[in-house]
Structure formats: C-alpha cells, structure tokens
Amino acid sequence: MTRTQVAIVGAGPAGLTLGRLLESAGIESVILEARSRAYCEARIRAGVLEQGTVDLLRDAGVGERIDREGLVHHGISLQFDGERHRIPLSDLTGGRSIVVYGQTEVVKDLIAARLESGLPLLFEAEGVSIHDLEAGRPRIRYRHEGAEHELECDVIAGCDGFHGCCRASIPPGVLREFSREYPYGWLGILAEVAPSIDELVYARHERGFALLSLRSPTLSRYYLQCAPDENLDEWPDDRIWEELQLRTGVAGWTLVEGPIVEKGVTGMRSYVCEPMRHGRLFLAGDAAHIVPPTGAKGLNLALHDVRVLAEALIRFNERGDETLLDAYSTECLRRVWRCEHFSWWMTTMLHLPPGADPFELRLQSAQLRYVTTSPAQARALAENYVGLEAV
Ligand code: APR
Ligand code: PHB
C-alpha cells in the first residue's frame, strides 16, 4: 500500500498535463497508464492547439519544442462549390491564432518532462479498479510488473479517456449522459510529402467532406469523410489520393501526392456526462466528454478541464478549502457545451448528410455562404475556432 495526494488514471494529454501542473504547485501525484510508453507516443491524434492551450503548456514548462517546431496559423479556409474562402482568424479575433502541432508530440514532451522530474508514471498498469469514492480516502488497486498494488489518495483524477474505468465505476443513476452518434467517420492519412496547403482547408463536396491539414513542412495530414465502420482494406493508397483530388480540387491548385505512412478510421460522436464528478473522483478530458473532430476541440477542451482542476486542487491543498472543487463540474461544463455546439455545427455544416438529403444540402450551402460573406458570422466561427477567452 502506498499513499499519494492525487492519483491520476491515464497518461493522455489530460492526465500528463495535470501531473505537471500539480508538480509545479508541490502537490504529489502518481500517474497510472494501461498502455506502454511506445503505444502512447505512437498514437496519431489531432493537431490544432488554441493559443490558450499553448500558453498553458508553456506555463507547465513544456512549451519549448512547441515554440520551436509548432506552425502558427492565422487563418483557415472553407471550400464549397469548387471555391475556397479564407476565414482570417487573427484579423477577426484581435490577433489571436492557432498552432499546428501534433497531439502525439504534446504527449511525448509531457512524458519526457515527467520522467525527467523522476515522478511516478507507471506504464502497463493492469486491472486498475477504483474503491471507496464516497469515503474520505479513495483507493485504487492495480497490477504492475506482476505484483498487486494498492494506492490510497485524497482525490482521483479520471483522465482515462472515453473507454476508461473511472467513469464506468460511478454507480448507475448518478450521471446524466447526453450523446449523439453521427453517420460519418473520418479516414485519416499521414503522408510523407510537403503539404500542398499553407493553411487548413475544410471542404464540403457532393462526394463527402475532406480536410487538408498538416503536421510539419514535410508531413501532410489529410482526411476523407467515410462510413463510421469503413473497411480500410477497401482503400488502397491510389483510391485515397483519387478521392482527395476529387473532393479538394480547385482551379489553379495541385494536391501533391506522396507515400502514405499511416492510415486509420475514426467514428464521430458527441457525448457529455454530468456532473463531471462523483465524491472524490473528478473526470477530465475524453473521460467526461467527446466532440467530433471537425472543430479541433478535443485536446483543447481536455486541457481546459485540467487547468480548472489543478487550480481547485491547489486551493484545497493550501487551505483545505473545497469551494473550487465543488464548482469544478459547473465551471468546466460551460466550456464543454460551447465546444459541443461548435463541433456539432461545423460537423453538420460540412458533411454530406445520409441519402444526400436535398433540404439539408440547401441549408448547408446557405450557411456556408453566410459564414463566408458576413463578417459577423465569420467572426463567430473564428472566435470559437481560436478558443473563446470567456464562456
Ligand atoms: N487504466 C489506466 N489507463 C487507462 C485506462 C485504464 N483502465 N483506460 C484508458 N487509459 C489510458 C489510455 O490508454 C490513454 O493513454 O488513458 C489515456 C487517456 O488518454 P486520451 O484518450 O488521450 O484522453 P485525454 O487525455 O482526455 O485527451 C483528450 O485525446 O482522444 C483525444 O480528441 C481527444 O484530443 C483529445 C484528447
Ligand atoms: C488534424 O490535423 O489532425 C486535424 C486538424 C483539424 C481538425 C481535426 C484534425 O478539425
């Protein structure tokens, strides 16, 4: 049996950043992760950081490589009817911008910082289970390197993603859940070729949505709308490029092809559970909410949660004052629902609806035209995309 102040389940962006923020405040934590370090560092995820997210990572002392290698972008484009329309994000938001830097790289930086500090981060922790949540001293049981362990703590941070064990260990009837499944998936590729675009392009097309993104000056990240259960075997590289060419083509521009080094399909859903807390367990990031990737909000929202949680834990540690812990869920859910709405809105505006419903298609066209001609509408998109300061 060991003791710590905060037991963190999950070494994704949420858990690792929380550990770092607590470390700066002199609060002890143990991070338990089910997967191996190699697995966590290889998982390809999204890649758009809001300015507030970058600031937080810098404050946590892991901003150095982002500042060196991250690509600052001042706009994105929406494409429809064969034309691209730039949304000048910075002009519309008083100079704010986004940084393109892979979540995978964020995770590598955070893991390196944690190991450098010599603080406990246990990979391949098996059979994690949670006990006595309603008592003053919750406990976690797990197996590590063949031995059974028990960890006693003041608080558990459930940062273990959508399929983790933390939310699942809250008794039935406590949480209220809200969700929406979309009849879409994204087929994502990573290609070793210089990106053909300087800024992200979100393209609505009658064959389905496509997104042109990037990871670095030599790595392109492109996506195609597909079925949620799309079979990758039916997508040889040639077919992927052909489809990308069709969906993203505009006059006077060429999509340059290259070797595809990674391919995957992700389903899309919206999900929120309320409250984001039960007794001494606090849920953060994907453990509490999921957004479809169209708004690029998942990681940003996860880091907002842990910022709020860290502040609450610091206050609790300094003065035994639980006011901020009690306010945690309400405080987070305001931003969660703003991002849920924005992500749903972007998703429904850009994806080909089932059966190509003609009414919906006309509504999408009207909305896309409005967003790209009205400065007020464009600003609404821009301020959400770069991340609202106050929600
Ligand atoms: N025990 C220990 N660890 C677990 C368990 C478990 N039972 N179940 C899951 N985990 C680990 C996962 O292996 C993963 O490393 O928890 C971690 C959760 O990390 P993420 O899924 O990355 O979630 P989060 O940190 O909330 O980050 C949110 O990730 O999915 C994207 O779009 C999302 O960008 C957003 C970000
Ligand atoms: C990505 O680069 O992976 C990416 C970018 C924007 C999104 C989603 C994913 O909306």
Short mmCIF file of N, CA and C in Angstrom, two decimals, residues 141-298:
data_model
loop_
_atom_site.label_atom_id
_atom_site.label_comp_id
_atom_site.label_asym_id
_atom_site.label_seq_id
_atom_site.Cartn_x
_atom_site.Cartn_y
_atom_site.Cartn_z
N ARG A 141 -6.73 -0.02 -6.87
CA ARG A 141 -5.95 -1.27 -6.94
C ARG A 141 -5.51 -1.48 -8.37
N TYR A 142 -4.31 -2.00 -8.54
CA TYR A 142 -3.81 -2.30 -9.88
C TYR A 142 -2.67 -3.31 -9.79
N ARG A 143 -2.31 -3.87 -10.94
CA ARG A 143 -1.17 -4.78 -11.02
C ARG A 143 -0.10 -4.10 -11.84
N HIS A 144 1.15 -4.23 -11.39
CA HIS A 144 2.24 -3.65 -12.14
C HIS A 144 3.45 -4.56 -12.02
N GLU A 145 4.02 -4.91 -13.13
CA GLU A 145 5.18 -5.81 -13.17
C GLU A 145 4.94 -7.07 -12.33
N GLY A 146 3.75 -7.63 -12.48
CA GLY A 146 3.42 -8.90 -11.85
C GLY A 146 3.00 -8.82 -10.39
N ALA A 147 3.04 -7.64 -9.77
CA ALA A 147 2.66 -7.55 -8.35
C ALA A 147 1.37 -6.73 -8.19
N GLU A 148 0.60 -7.10 -7.15
CA GLU A 148 -0.64 -6.35 -6.84
C GLU A 148 -0.30 -5.13 -6.00
N HIS A 149 -0.91 -3.99 -6.29
CA HIS A 149 -0.63 -2.76 -5.53
C HIS A 149 -1.94 -2.10 -5.11
N GLU A 150 -1.83 -1.32 -4.04
CA GLU A 150 -2.96 -0.50 -3.63
C GLU A 150 -2.43 0.89 -3.36
N LEU A 151 -3.14 1.88 -3.88
CA LEU A 151 -2.72 3.28 -3.77
C LEU A 151 -3.84 4.04 -3.07
N GLU A 152 -3.50 4.66 -1.95
CA GLU A 152 -4.50 5.46 -1.23
C GLU A 152 -4.24 6.93 -1.56
N CYS A 153 -5.30 7.71 -1.68
CA CYS A 153 -5.09 9.12 -2.08
C CYS A 153 -6.20 10.01 -1.52
N ASP A 154 -6.04 11.33 -1.72
CA ASP A 154 -7.10 12.27 -1.31
C ASP A 154 -8.16 12.36 -2.41
N VAL A 155 -7.67 12.36 -3.64
CA VAL A 155 -8.54 12.62 -4.78
C VAL A 155 -8.08 11.75 -5.95
N ILE A 156 -9.03 11.27 -6.77
CA ILE A 156 -8.67 10.57 -8.01
C ILE A 156 -9.05 11.46 -9.19
N ALA A 157 -8.12 11.61 -10.13
CA ALA A 157 -8.42 12.34 -11.37
C ALA A 157 -8.62 11.29 -12.46
N GLY A 158 -9.82 11.18 -12.97
CA GLY A 158 -10.14 10.22 -14.03
C GLY A 158 -9.84 10.85 -15.37
N CYS A 159 -8.64 10.59 -15.87
CA CYS A 159 -8.19 11.16 -17.15
C CYS A 159 -7.97 10.03 -18.14
N ASP A 160 -8.82 8.99 -18.06
CA ASP A 160 -8.54 7.75 -18.78
C ASP A 160 -9.36 7.59 -20.05
N GLY A 161 -9.78 8.70 -20.64
CA GLY A 161 -10.40 8.65 -21.96
C GLY A 161 -11.81 8.09 -21.93
N PHE A 162 -12.39 7.99 -23.11
CA PHE A 162 -13.80 7.62 -23.22
C PHE A 162 -14.07 6.19 -22.74
N HIS A 163 -13.13 5.27 -23.01
CA HIS A 163 -13.36 3.86 -22.68
C HIS A 163 -12.69 3.45 -21.37
N GLY A 164 -12.29 4.41 -20.56
CA GLY A 164 -11.56 4.12 -19.34
C GLY A 164 -12.43 3.52 -18.24
N CYS A 165 -11.80 3.26 -17.07
CA CYS A 165 -12.52 2.59 -15.98
C CYS A 165 -13.13 3.58 -14.99
N CYS A 166 -12.72 4.84 -15.04
CA CYS A 166 -13.16 5.77 -13.99
C CYS A 166 -14.65 6.10 -14.08
N ARG A 167 -15.06 6.58 -15.24
CA ARG A 167 -16.49 6.91 -15.37
C ARG A 167 -17.33 5.65 -15.15
N ALA A 168 -16.82 4.52 -15.63
CA ALA A 168 -17.56 3.25 -15.52
C ALA A 168 -17.72 2.80 -14.06
N SER A 169 -16.89 3.34 -13.14
CA SER A 169 -17.03 2.88 -11.76
C SER A 169 -17.95 3.77 -10.93
N ILE A 170 -18.56 4.75 -11.58
CA ILE A 170 -19.56 5.57 -10.86
C ILE A 170 -20.88 4.78 -10.86
N PRO A 171 -21.54 4.68 -9.68
CA PRO A 171 -22.76 3.84 -9.61
C PRO A 171 -23.83 4.31 -10.60
N PRO A 172 -24.62 3.37 -11.12
CA PRO A 172 -25.67 3.73 -12.07
C PRO A 172 -26.64 4.74 -11.44
N GLY A 173 -27.17 5.63 -12.25
CA GLY A 173 -28.15 6.59 -11.78
C GLY A 173 -27.56 7.90 -11.30
N VAL A 174 -26.23 7.96 -11.14
CA VAL A 174 -25.59 9.18 -10.65
C VAL A 174 -25.40 10.18 -11.78
N LEU A 175 -24.94 9.68 -12.92
CA LEU A 175 -24.61 10.58 -14.03
C LEU A 175 -25.79 10.71 -14.98
N ARG A 176 -25.88 11.90 -15.57
CA ARG A 176 -26.81 12.08 -16.67
C ARG A 176 -25.96 12.14 -17.94
N GLU A 177 -26.31 11.35 -18.94
CA GLU A 177 -25.49 11.31 -20.15
C GLU A 177 -26.24 11.87 -21.35
N PHE A 178 -25.52 12.58 -22.18
CA PHE A 178 -26.08 13.20 -23.38
C PHE A 178 -25.21 12.77 -24.55
N SER A 179 -25.81 12.24 -25.60
CA SER A 179 -24.94 11.83 -26.70
C SER A 179 -25.61 11.89 -28.06
N ARG A 180 -24.79 11.94 -29.07
CA ARG A 180 -25.24 11.90 -30.45
C ARG A 180 -24.22 11.14 -31.28
N GLU A 181 -24.70 10.14 -32.01
CA GLU A 181 -23.82 9.40 -32.93
C GLU A 181 -24.02 10.03 -34.31
N TYR A 182 -22.97 10.16 -35.07
CA TYR A 182 -23.09 10.68 -36.43
C TYR A 182 -22.91 9.53 -37.41
N PRO A 183 -23.61 9.60 -38.54
CA PRO A 183 -23.46 8.52 -39.53
C PRO A 183 -22.20 8.70 -40.37
N TYR A 184 -21.16 9.31 -39.80
CA TYR A 184 -19.93 9.59 -40.53
C TYR A 184 -18.73 9.04 -39.79
N GLY A 185 -17.69 8.76 -40.55
CA GLY A 185 -16.37 8.50 -39.97
C GLY A 185 -15.38 9.36 -40.73
N TRP A 186 -14.13 9.39 -40.25
CA TRP A 186 -13.05 10.05 -40.98
C TRP A 186 -11.97 9.02 -41.26
N LEU A 187 -11.59 8.96 -42.52
CA LEU A 187 -10.43 8.15 -42.88
C LEU A 187 -9.26 9.13 -42.91
N GLY A 188 -8.32 8.95 -42.01
CA GLY A 188 -7.20 9.90 -41.91
C GLY A 188 -5.92 9.29 -42.44
N ILE A 189 -5.13 10.07 -43.13
CA ILE A 189 -3.81 9.59 -43.55
C ILE A 189 -2.73 10.57 -43.16
N LEU A 190 -1.55 10.01 -42.97
CA LEU A 190 -0.35 10.81 -42.78
C LEU A 190 0.53 10.49 -43.98
N ALA A 191 0.96 11.51 -44.71
CA ALA A 191 1.75 11.26 -45.92
C ALA A 191 3.06 12.02 -45.86
N GLU A 192 4.12 11.33 -46.27
CA GLU A 192 5.45 11.95 -46.26
C GLU A 192 5.63 12.77 -47.53
N VAL A 193 5.01 13.94 -47.51
CA VAL A 193 5.09 14.85 -48.65
C VAL A 193 4.81 16.25 -48.12
N ALA A 194 5.46 17.24 -48.69
CA ALA A 194 5.22 18.61 -48.24
C ALA A 194 3.74 18.94 -48.42
N PRO A 195 3.10 19.53 -47.40
CA PRO A 195 1.68 19.86 -47.52
C PRO A 195 1.44 20.77 -48.73
N SER A 196 0.34 20.50 -49.44
CA SER A 196 0.01 21.32 -50.61
C SER A 196 -0.70 22.61 -50.22
N ILE A 197 -0.92 22.80 -48.92
CA ILE A 197 -1.65 23.98 -48.46
C ILE A 197 -0.82 24.68 -47.37
N ASP A 198 -1.00 25.99 -47.23
CA ASP A 198 -0.33 26.74 -46.16
C ASP A 198 -1.20 26.78 -44.90
N GLU A 199 -2.50 26.65 -45.12
CA GLU A 199 -3.45 26.71 -44.00
C GLU A 199 -4.48 25.60 -44.19
N LEU A 200 -5.15 25.20 -43.09
CA LEU A 200 -6.12 24.11 -43.16
C LEU A 200 -7.27 24.45 -44.11
N VAL A 201 -7.73 23.44 -44.84
CA VAL A 201 -8.88 23.61 -45.72
C VAL A 201 -9.95 22.60 -45.33
N TYR A 202 -11.14 23.09 -44.98
CA TYR A 202 -12.30 22.25 -44.70
C TYR A 202 -13.18 22.29 -45.94
N ALA A 203 -13.30 21.14 -46.64
CA ALA A 203 -14.00 21.14 -47.93
C ALA A 203 -15.31 20.36 -47.87
N ARG A 204 -16.41 21.03 -48.24
CA ARG A 204 -17.69 20.35 -48.39
C ARG A 204 -17.84 19.99 -49.86
N HIS A 205 -18.13 18.73 -50.15
CA HIS A 205 -18.22 18.28 -51.54
C HIS A 205 -19.35 17.26 -51.66
N GLU A 206 -19.94 17.15 -52.87
CA GLU A 206 -21.06 16.21 -53.02
C GLU A 206 -20.62 14.75 -52.85
N ARG A 207 -19.32 14.46 -52.90
CA ARG A 207 -18.84 13.09 -52.64
C ARG A 207 -18.54 12.89 -51.16
N GLY A 208 -18.63 13.97 -50.39
CA GLY A 208 -18.34 13.88 -48.96
C GLY A 208 -17.29 14.90 -48.55
N PHE A 209 -17.22 15.13 -47.24
CA PHE A 209 -16.29 16.11 -46.68
C PHE A 209 -14.83 15.66 -46.83
N ALA A 210 -13.93 16.63 -46.94
CA ALA A 210 -12.49 16.33 -46.87
C ALA A 210 -11.80 17.45 -46.11
N LEU A 211 -10.71 17.11 -45.43
CA LEU A 211 -9.94 18.11 -44.68
C LEU A 211 -8.47 17.99 -45.05
N LEU A 212 -7.88 19.13 -45.37
CA LEU A 212 -6.44 19.17 -45.64
C LEU A 212 -5.77 19.82 -44.44
N SER A 213 -4.93 19.05 -43.77
CA SER A 213 -4.20 19.58 -42.62
C SER A 213 -2.73 19.18 -42.77
N LEU A 214 -1.95 19.42 -41.76
CA LEU A 214 -0.52 19.14 -41.86
C LEU A 214 0.06 18.92 -40.47
N ARG A 215 1.27 18.39 -40.46
CA ARG A 215 1.97 18.18 -39.20
C ARG A 215 3.29 18.96 -39.16
N SER A 216 3.90 19.10 -40.33
CA SER A 216 5.20 19.77 -40.39
C SER A 216 5.44 20.15 -41.85
N PRO A 217 6.52 20.84 -42.16
CA PRO A 217 6.78 21.20 -43.56
C PRO A 217 6.98 19.98 -44.48
N THR A 218 7.13 18.78 -43.89
CA THR A 218 7.34 17.60 -44.73
C THR A 218 6.28 16.50 -44.51
N LEU A 219 5.32 16.76 -43.66
CA LEU A 219 4.29 15.75 -43.35
C LEU A 219 2.89 16.34 -43.54
N SER A 220 2.11 15.68 -44.38
CA SER A 220 0.73 16.14 -44.60
C SER A 220 -0.24 15.24 -43.85
N ARG A 221 -1.33 15.81 -43.37
CA ARG A 221 -2.36 15.04 -42.66
C ARG A 221 -3.68 15.35 -43.36
N TYR A 222 -4.24 14.36 -44.05
CA TYR A 222 -5.46 14.57 -44.81
C TYR A 222 -6.55 13.60 -44.36
N TYR A 223 -7.79 14.05 -44.50
CA TYR A 223 -8.93 13.22 -44.07
C TYR A 223 -10.03 13.19 -45.13
N LEU A 224 -10.76 12.07 -45.17
CA LEU A 224 -11.94 11.92 -46.04
C LEU A 224 -13.12 11.46 -45.20
N GLN A 225 -14.28 12.06 -45.44
CA GLN A 225 -15.49 11.51 -44.81
C GLN A 225 -15.73 10.10 -45.35
N CYS A 226 -16.07 9.17 -44.45
CA CYS A 226 -16.38 7.80 -44.87
C CYS A 226 -17.46 7.27 -43.93
N ALA A 227 -17.78 5.99 -44.05
CA ALA A 227 -18.74 5.39 -43.12
C ALA A 227 -18.04 5.20 -41.77
N PRO A 228 -18.79 5.22 -40.65
CA PRO A 228 -18.14 5.05 -39.34
C PRO A 228 -17.43 3.71 -39.21
N ASP A 229 -17.92 2.70 -39.95
CA ASP A 229 -17.29 1.36 -39.87
C ASP A 229 -16.58 1.02 -41.17
N GLU A 230 -16.08 2.02 -41.85
CA GLU A 230 -15.42 1.83 -43.15
C GLU A 230 -14.30 0.79 -43.06
N ASN A 231 -14.22 -0.08 -44.05
CA ASN A 231 -13.18 -1.11 -44.08
C ASN A 231 -11.95 -0.56 -44.81
N LEU A 232 -10.86 -0.43 -44.08
CA LEU A 232 -9.63 0.16 -44.66
C LEU A 232 -9.07 -0.66 -45.82
N ASP A 233 -9.39 -1.97 -45.81
CA ASP A 233 -8.88 -2.83 -46.90
C ASP A 233 -9.40 -2.37 -48.26
N GLU A 234 -10.54 -1.67 -48.22
CA GLU A 234 -11.11 -1.20 -49.49
C GLU A 234 -10.51 0.13 -49.94
N TRP A 235 -9.52 0.60 -49.18
CA TRP A 235 -8.92 1.90 -49.50
C TRP A 235 -7.41 1.80 -49.77
N PRO A 236 -7.05 1.22 -50.91
CA PRO A 236 -5.64 1.27 -51.28
C PRO A 236 -5.23 2.73 -51.49
N ASP A 237 -3.93 2.99 -51.42
CA ASP A 237 -3.45 4.37 -51.49
C ASP A 237 -3.97 5.13 -52.71
N ASP A 238 -3.99 4.46 -53.86
CA ASP A 238 -4.45 5.12 -55.10
C ASP A 238 -5.86 5.66 -54.97
N ARG A 239 -6.70 4.85 -54.34
CA ARG A 239 -8.10 5.27 -54.21
C ARG A 239 -8.20 6.49 -53.28
N ILE A 240 -7.40 6.50 -52.22
CA ILE A 240 -7.42 7.62 -51.28
C ILE A 240 -7.02 8.91 -52.00
N TRP A 241 -5.94 8.85 -52.76
CA TRP A 241 -5.47 10.05 -53.46
C TRP A 241 -6.49 10.53 -54.49
N GLU A 242 -7.06 9.55 -55.19
CA GLU A 242 -8.05 9.91 -56.22
C GLU A 242 -9.23 10.65 -55.59
N GLU A 243 -9.67 10.12 -54.46
CA GLU A 243 -10.82 10.73 -53.79
C GLU A 243 -10.46 12.11 -53.22
N LEU A 244 -9.26 12.21 -52.66
CA LEU A 244 -8.83 13.53 -52.14
C LEU A 244 -8.76 14.54 -53.29
N GLN A 245 -8.24 14.11 -54.44
CA GLN A 245 -8.14 15.00 -55.60
C GLN A 245 -9.53 15.50 -55.98
N LEU A 246 -10.49 14.57 -56.04
CA LEU A 246 -11.85 14.94 -56.46
C LEU A 246 -12.50 15.92 -55.48
N ARG A 247 -12.32 15.63 -54.19
CA ARG A 247 -13.05 16.43 -53.20
C ARG A 247 -12.41 17.78 -52.90
N THR A 248 -11.11 17.89 -53.12
CA THR A 248 -10.45 19.15 -52.69
C THR A 248 -9.98 20.00 -53.87
N GLY A 249 -10.16 19.50 -55.10
CA GLY A 249 -9.65 20.22 -56.28
C GLY A 249 -10.28 21.60 -56.45
N VAL A 250 -9.44 22.56 -56.76
CA VAL A 250 -9.93 23.89 -57.20
C VAL A 250 -9.01 24.34 -58.34
N ALA A 251 -9.53 25.22 -59.17
CA ALA A 251 -8.76 25.68 -60.33
C ALA A 251 -7.44 26.31 -59.91
N GLY A 252 -6.38 25.99 -60.61
CA GLY A 252 -5.09 26.64 -60.38
C GLY A 252 -4.34 26.15 -59.15
N TRP A 253 -4.70 24.98 -58.63
CA TRP A 253 -4.04 24.44 -57.43
C TRP A 253 -3.85 22.95 -57.61
N THR A 254 -2.75 22.42 -57.11
CA THR A 254 -2.48 20.98 -57.25
C THR A 254 -2.26 20.34 -55.88
N LEU A 255 -2.90 19.21 -55.69
CA LEU A 255 -2.64 18.41 -54.49
C LEU A 255 -1.51 17.43 -54.84
N VAL A 256 -0.39 17.61 -54.18
CA VAL A 256 0.77 16.75 -54.47
C VAL A 256 0.70 15.48 -53.63
N GLU A 257 0.85 14.34 -54.29
CA GLU A 257 0.74 13.05 -53.61
C GLU A 257 2.11 12.56 -53.13
N GLY A 258 2.10 11.64 -52.19
CA GLY A 258 3.36 11.10 -51.67
C GLY A 258 3.08 9.81 -50.92
N PRO A 259 4.11 9.18 -50.38
CA PRO A 259 3.92 7.91 -49.67
C PRO A 259 3.07 8.07 -48.40
N ILE A 260 2.08 7.20 -48.29
CA ILE A 260 1.20 7.22 -47.10
C ILE A 260 1.86 6.36 -46.02
N VAL A 261 2.10 6.95 -44.84
CA VAL A 261 2.82 6.20 -43.79
C VAL A 261 1.91 5.78 -42.64
N GLU A 262 0.68 6.28 -42.64
CA GLU A 262 -0.26 5.87 -41.59
C GLU A 262 -1.67 6.07 -42.11
N LYS A 263 -2.57 5.15 -41.76
CA LYS A 263 -3.97 5.20 -42.21
C LYS A 263 -4.86 4.76 -41.06
N GLY A 264 -5.98 5.41 -40.86
CA GLY A 264 -6.90 4.95 -39.81
C GLY A 264 -8.29 5.50 -40.02
N VAL A 265 -9.27 4.84 -39.42
CA VAL A 265 -10.65 5.32 -39.47
C VAL A 265 -11.12 5.63 -38.06
N THR A 266 -11.74 6.80 -37.88
CA THR A 266 -12.33 7.11 -36.57
C THR A 266 -13.81 7.42 -36.75
N GLY A 267 -14.61 6.93 -35.84
CA GLY A 267 -16.03 7.25 -35.82
C GLY A 267 -16.21 8.63 -35.22
N MET A 268 -17.41 9.16 -35.28
CA MET A 268 -17.64 10.50 -34.74
C MET A 268 -18.83 10.51 -33.81
N ARG A 269 -18.62 11.05 -32.63
CA ARG A 269 -19.75 11.18 -31.72
C ARG A 269 -19.60 12.41 -30.84
N SER A 270 -20.74 12.83 -30.32
CA SER A 270 -20.76 13.86 -29.28
C SER A 270 -21.23 13.16 -28.01
N TYR A 271 -20.61 13.49 -26.88
CA TYR A 271 -21.01 12.85 -25.62
C TYR A 271 -20.63 13.77 -24.46
N VAL A 272 -21.53 13.90 -23.50
CA VAL A 272 -21.21 14.63 -22.26
C VAL A 272 -21.83 13.89 -21.09
N CYS A 273 -21.10 13.76 -19.97
CA CYS A 273 -21.75 13.27 -18.76
C CYS A 273 -21.76 14.39 -17.72
N GLU A 274 -22.84 14.43 -16.97
CA GLU A 274 -22.99 15.46 -15.93
C GLU A 274 -23.39 14.78 -14.62
N PRO A 275 -22.84 15.20 -13.49
CA PRO A 275 -21.71 16.12 -13.39
C PRO A 275 -20.40 15.40 -13.73
N MET A 276 -19.33 16.16 -13.79
CA MET A 276 -18.02 15.57 -14.10
C MET A 276 -17.31 15.14 -12.81
N ARG A 277 -18.10 14.81 -11.82
CA ARG A 277 -17.52 14.45 -10.53
C ARG A 277 -18.43 13.49 -9.78
N HIS A 278 -17.85 12.57 -9.03
CA HIS A 278 -18.62 11.79 -8.08
C HIS A 278 -17.75 11.61 -6.85
N GLY A 279 -18.20 12.19 -5.72
CA GLY A 279 -17.41 12.09 -4.49
C GLY A 279 -16.00 12.61 -4.72
N ARG A 280 -15.03 11.74 -4.50
CA ARG A 280 -13.62 12.15 -4.62
C ARG A 280 -13.03 11.87 -6.01
N LEU A 281 -13.89 11.50 -6.95
CA LEU A 281 -13.42 11.25 -8.32
C LEU A 281 -13.81 12.43 -9.22
N PHE A 282 -12.82 12.98 -9.90
CA PHE A 282 -13.05 14.09 -10.83
C PHE A 282 -12.69 13.62 -12.23
N LEU A 283 -13.65 13.71 -13.16
CA LEU A 283 -13.38 13.27 -14.54
C LEU A 283 -12.88 14.46 -15.35
N ALA A 284 -11.92 14.22 -16.24
CA ALA A 284 -11.40 15.30 -17.08
C ALA A 284 -11.11 14.77 -18.48
N GLY A 285 -11.28 15.61 -19.48
CA GLY A 285 -10.99 15.25 -20.87
C GLY A 285 -12.01 14.26 -21.43
N ASP A 286 -11.50 13.39 -22.30
CA ASP A 286 -12.38 12.44 -23.00
C ASP A 286 -13.12 11.50 -22.04
N ALA A 287 -12.68 11.36 -20.82
CA ALA A 287 -13.40 10.53 -19.84
C ALA A 287 -14.78 11.12 -19.57
N ALA A 288 -14.93 12.43 -19.76
CA ALA A 288 -16.19 13.10 -19.44
C ALA A 288 -16.94 13.59 -20.67
N HIS A 289 -16.22 13.80 -21.76
CA HIS A 289 -16.89 14.35 -22.95
C HIS A 289 -16.12 14.05 -24.22
N ILE A 290 -16.87 13.91 -25.30
CA ILE A 290 -16.29 13.65 -26.63
C ILE A 290 -16.91 14.66 -27.59
N VAL A 291 -16.10 15.18 -28.48
CA VAL A 291 -16.63 16.02 -29.55
C VAL A 291 -16.20 15.42 -30.89
N PRO A 292 -17.00 15.58 -31.94
CA PRO A 292 -16.50 15.16 -33.25
C PRO A 292 -15.32 16.06 -33.65
N PRO A 293 -14.37 15.56 -34.44
CA PRO A 293 -13.11 16.27 -34.65
C PRO A 293 -13.21 17.53 -35.52
N THR A 294 -14.37 17.80 -36.09
CA THR A 294 -14.47 18.88 -37.08
C THR A 294 -14.09 20.25 -36.52
N GLY A 295 -14.28 20.48 -35.24
CA GLY A 295 -13.92 21.78 -34.69
C GLY A 295 -12.53 21.82 -34.08
N ALA A 296 -11.84 20.67 -34.06
CA ALA A 296 -10.50 20.55 -33.48
C ALA A 296 -10.46 20.94 -32.00
N LYS A 297 -11.49 20.52 -31.26
CA LYS A 297 -11.62 20.97 -29.87
C LYS A 297 -11.22 19.94 -28.82
N GLY A 298 -11.14 18.65 -29.15
CA GLY A 298 -10.96 17.60 -28.13
C GLY A 298 -9.82 17.84 -27.16
#
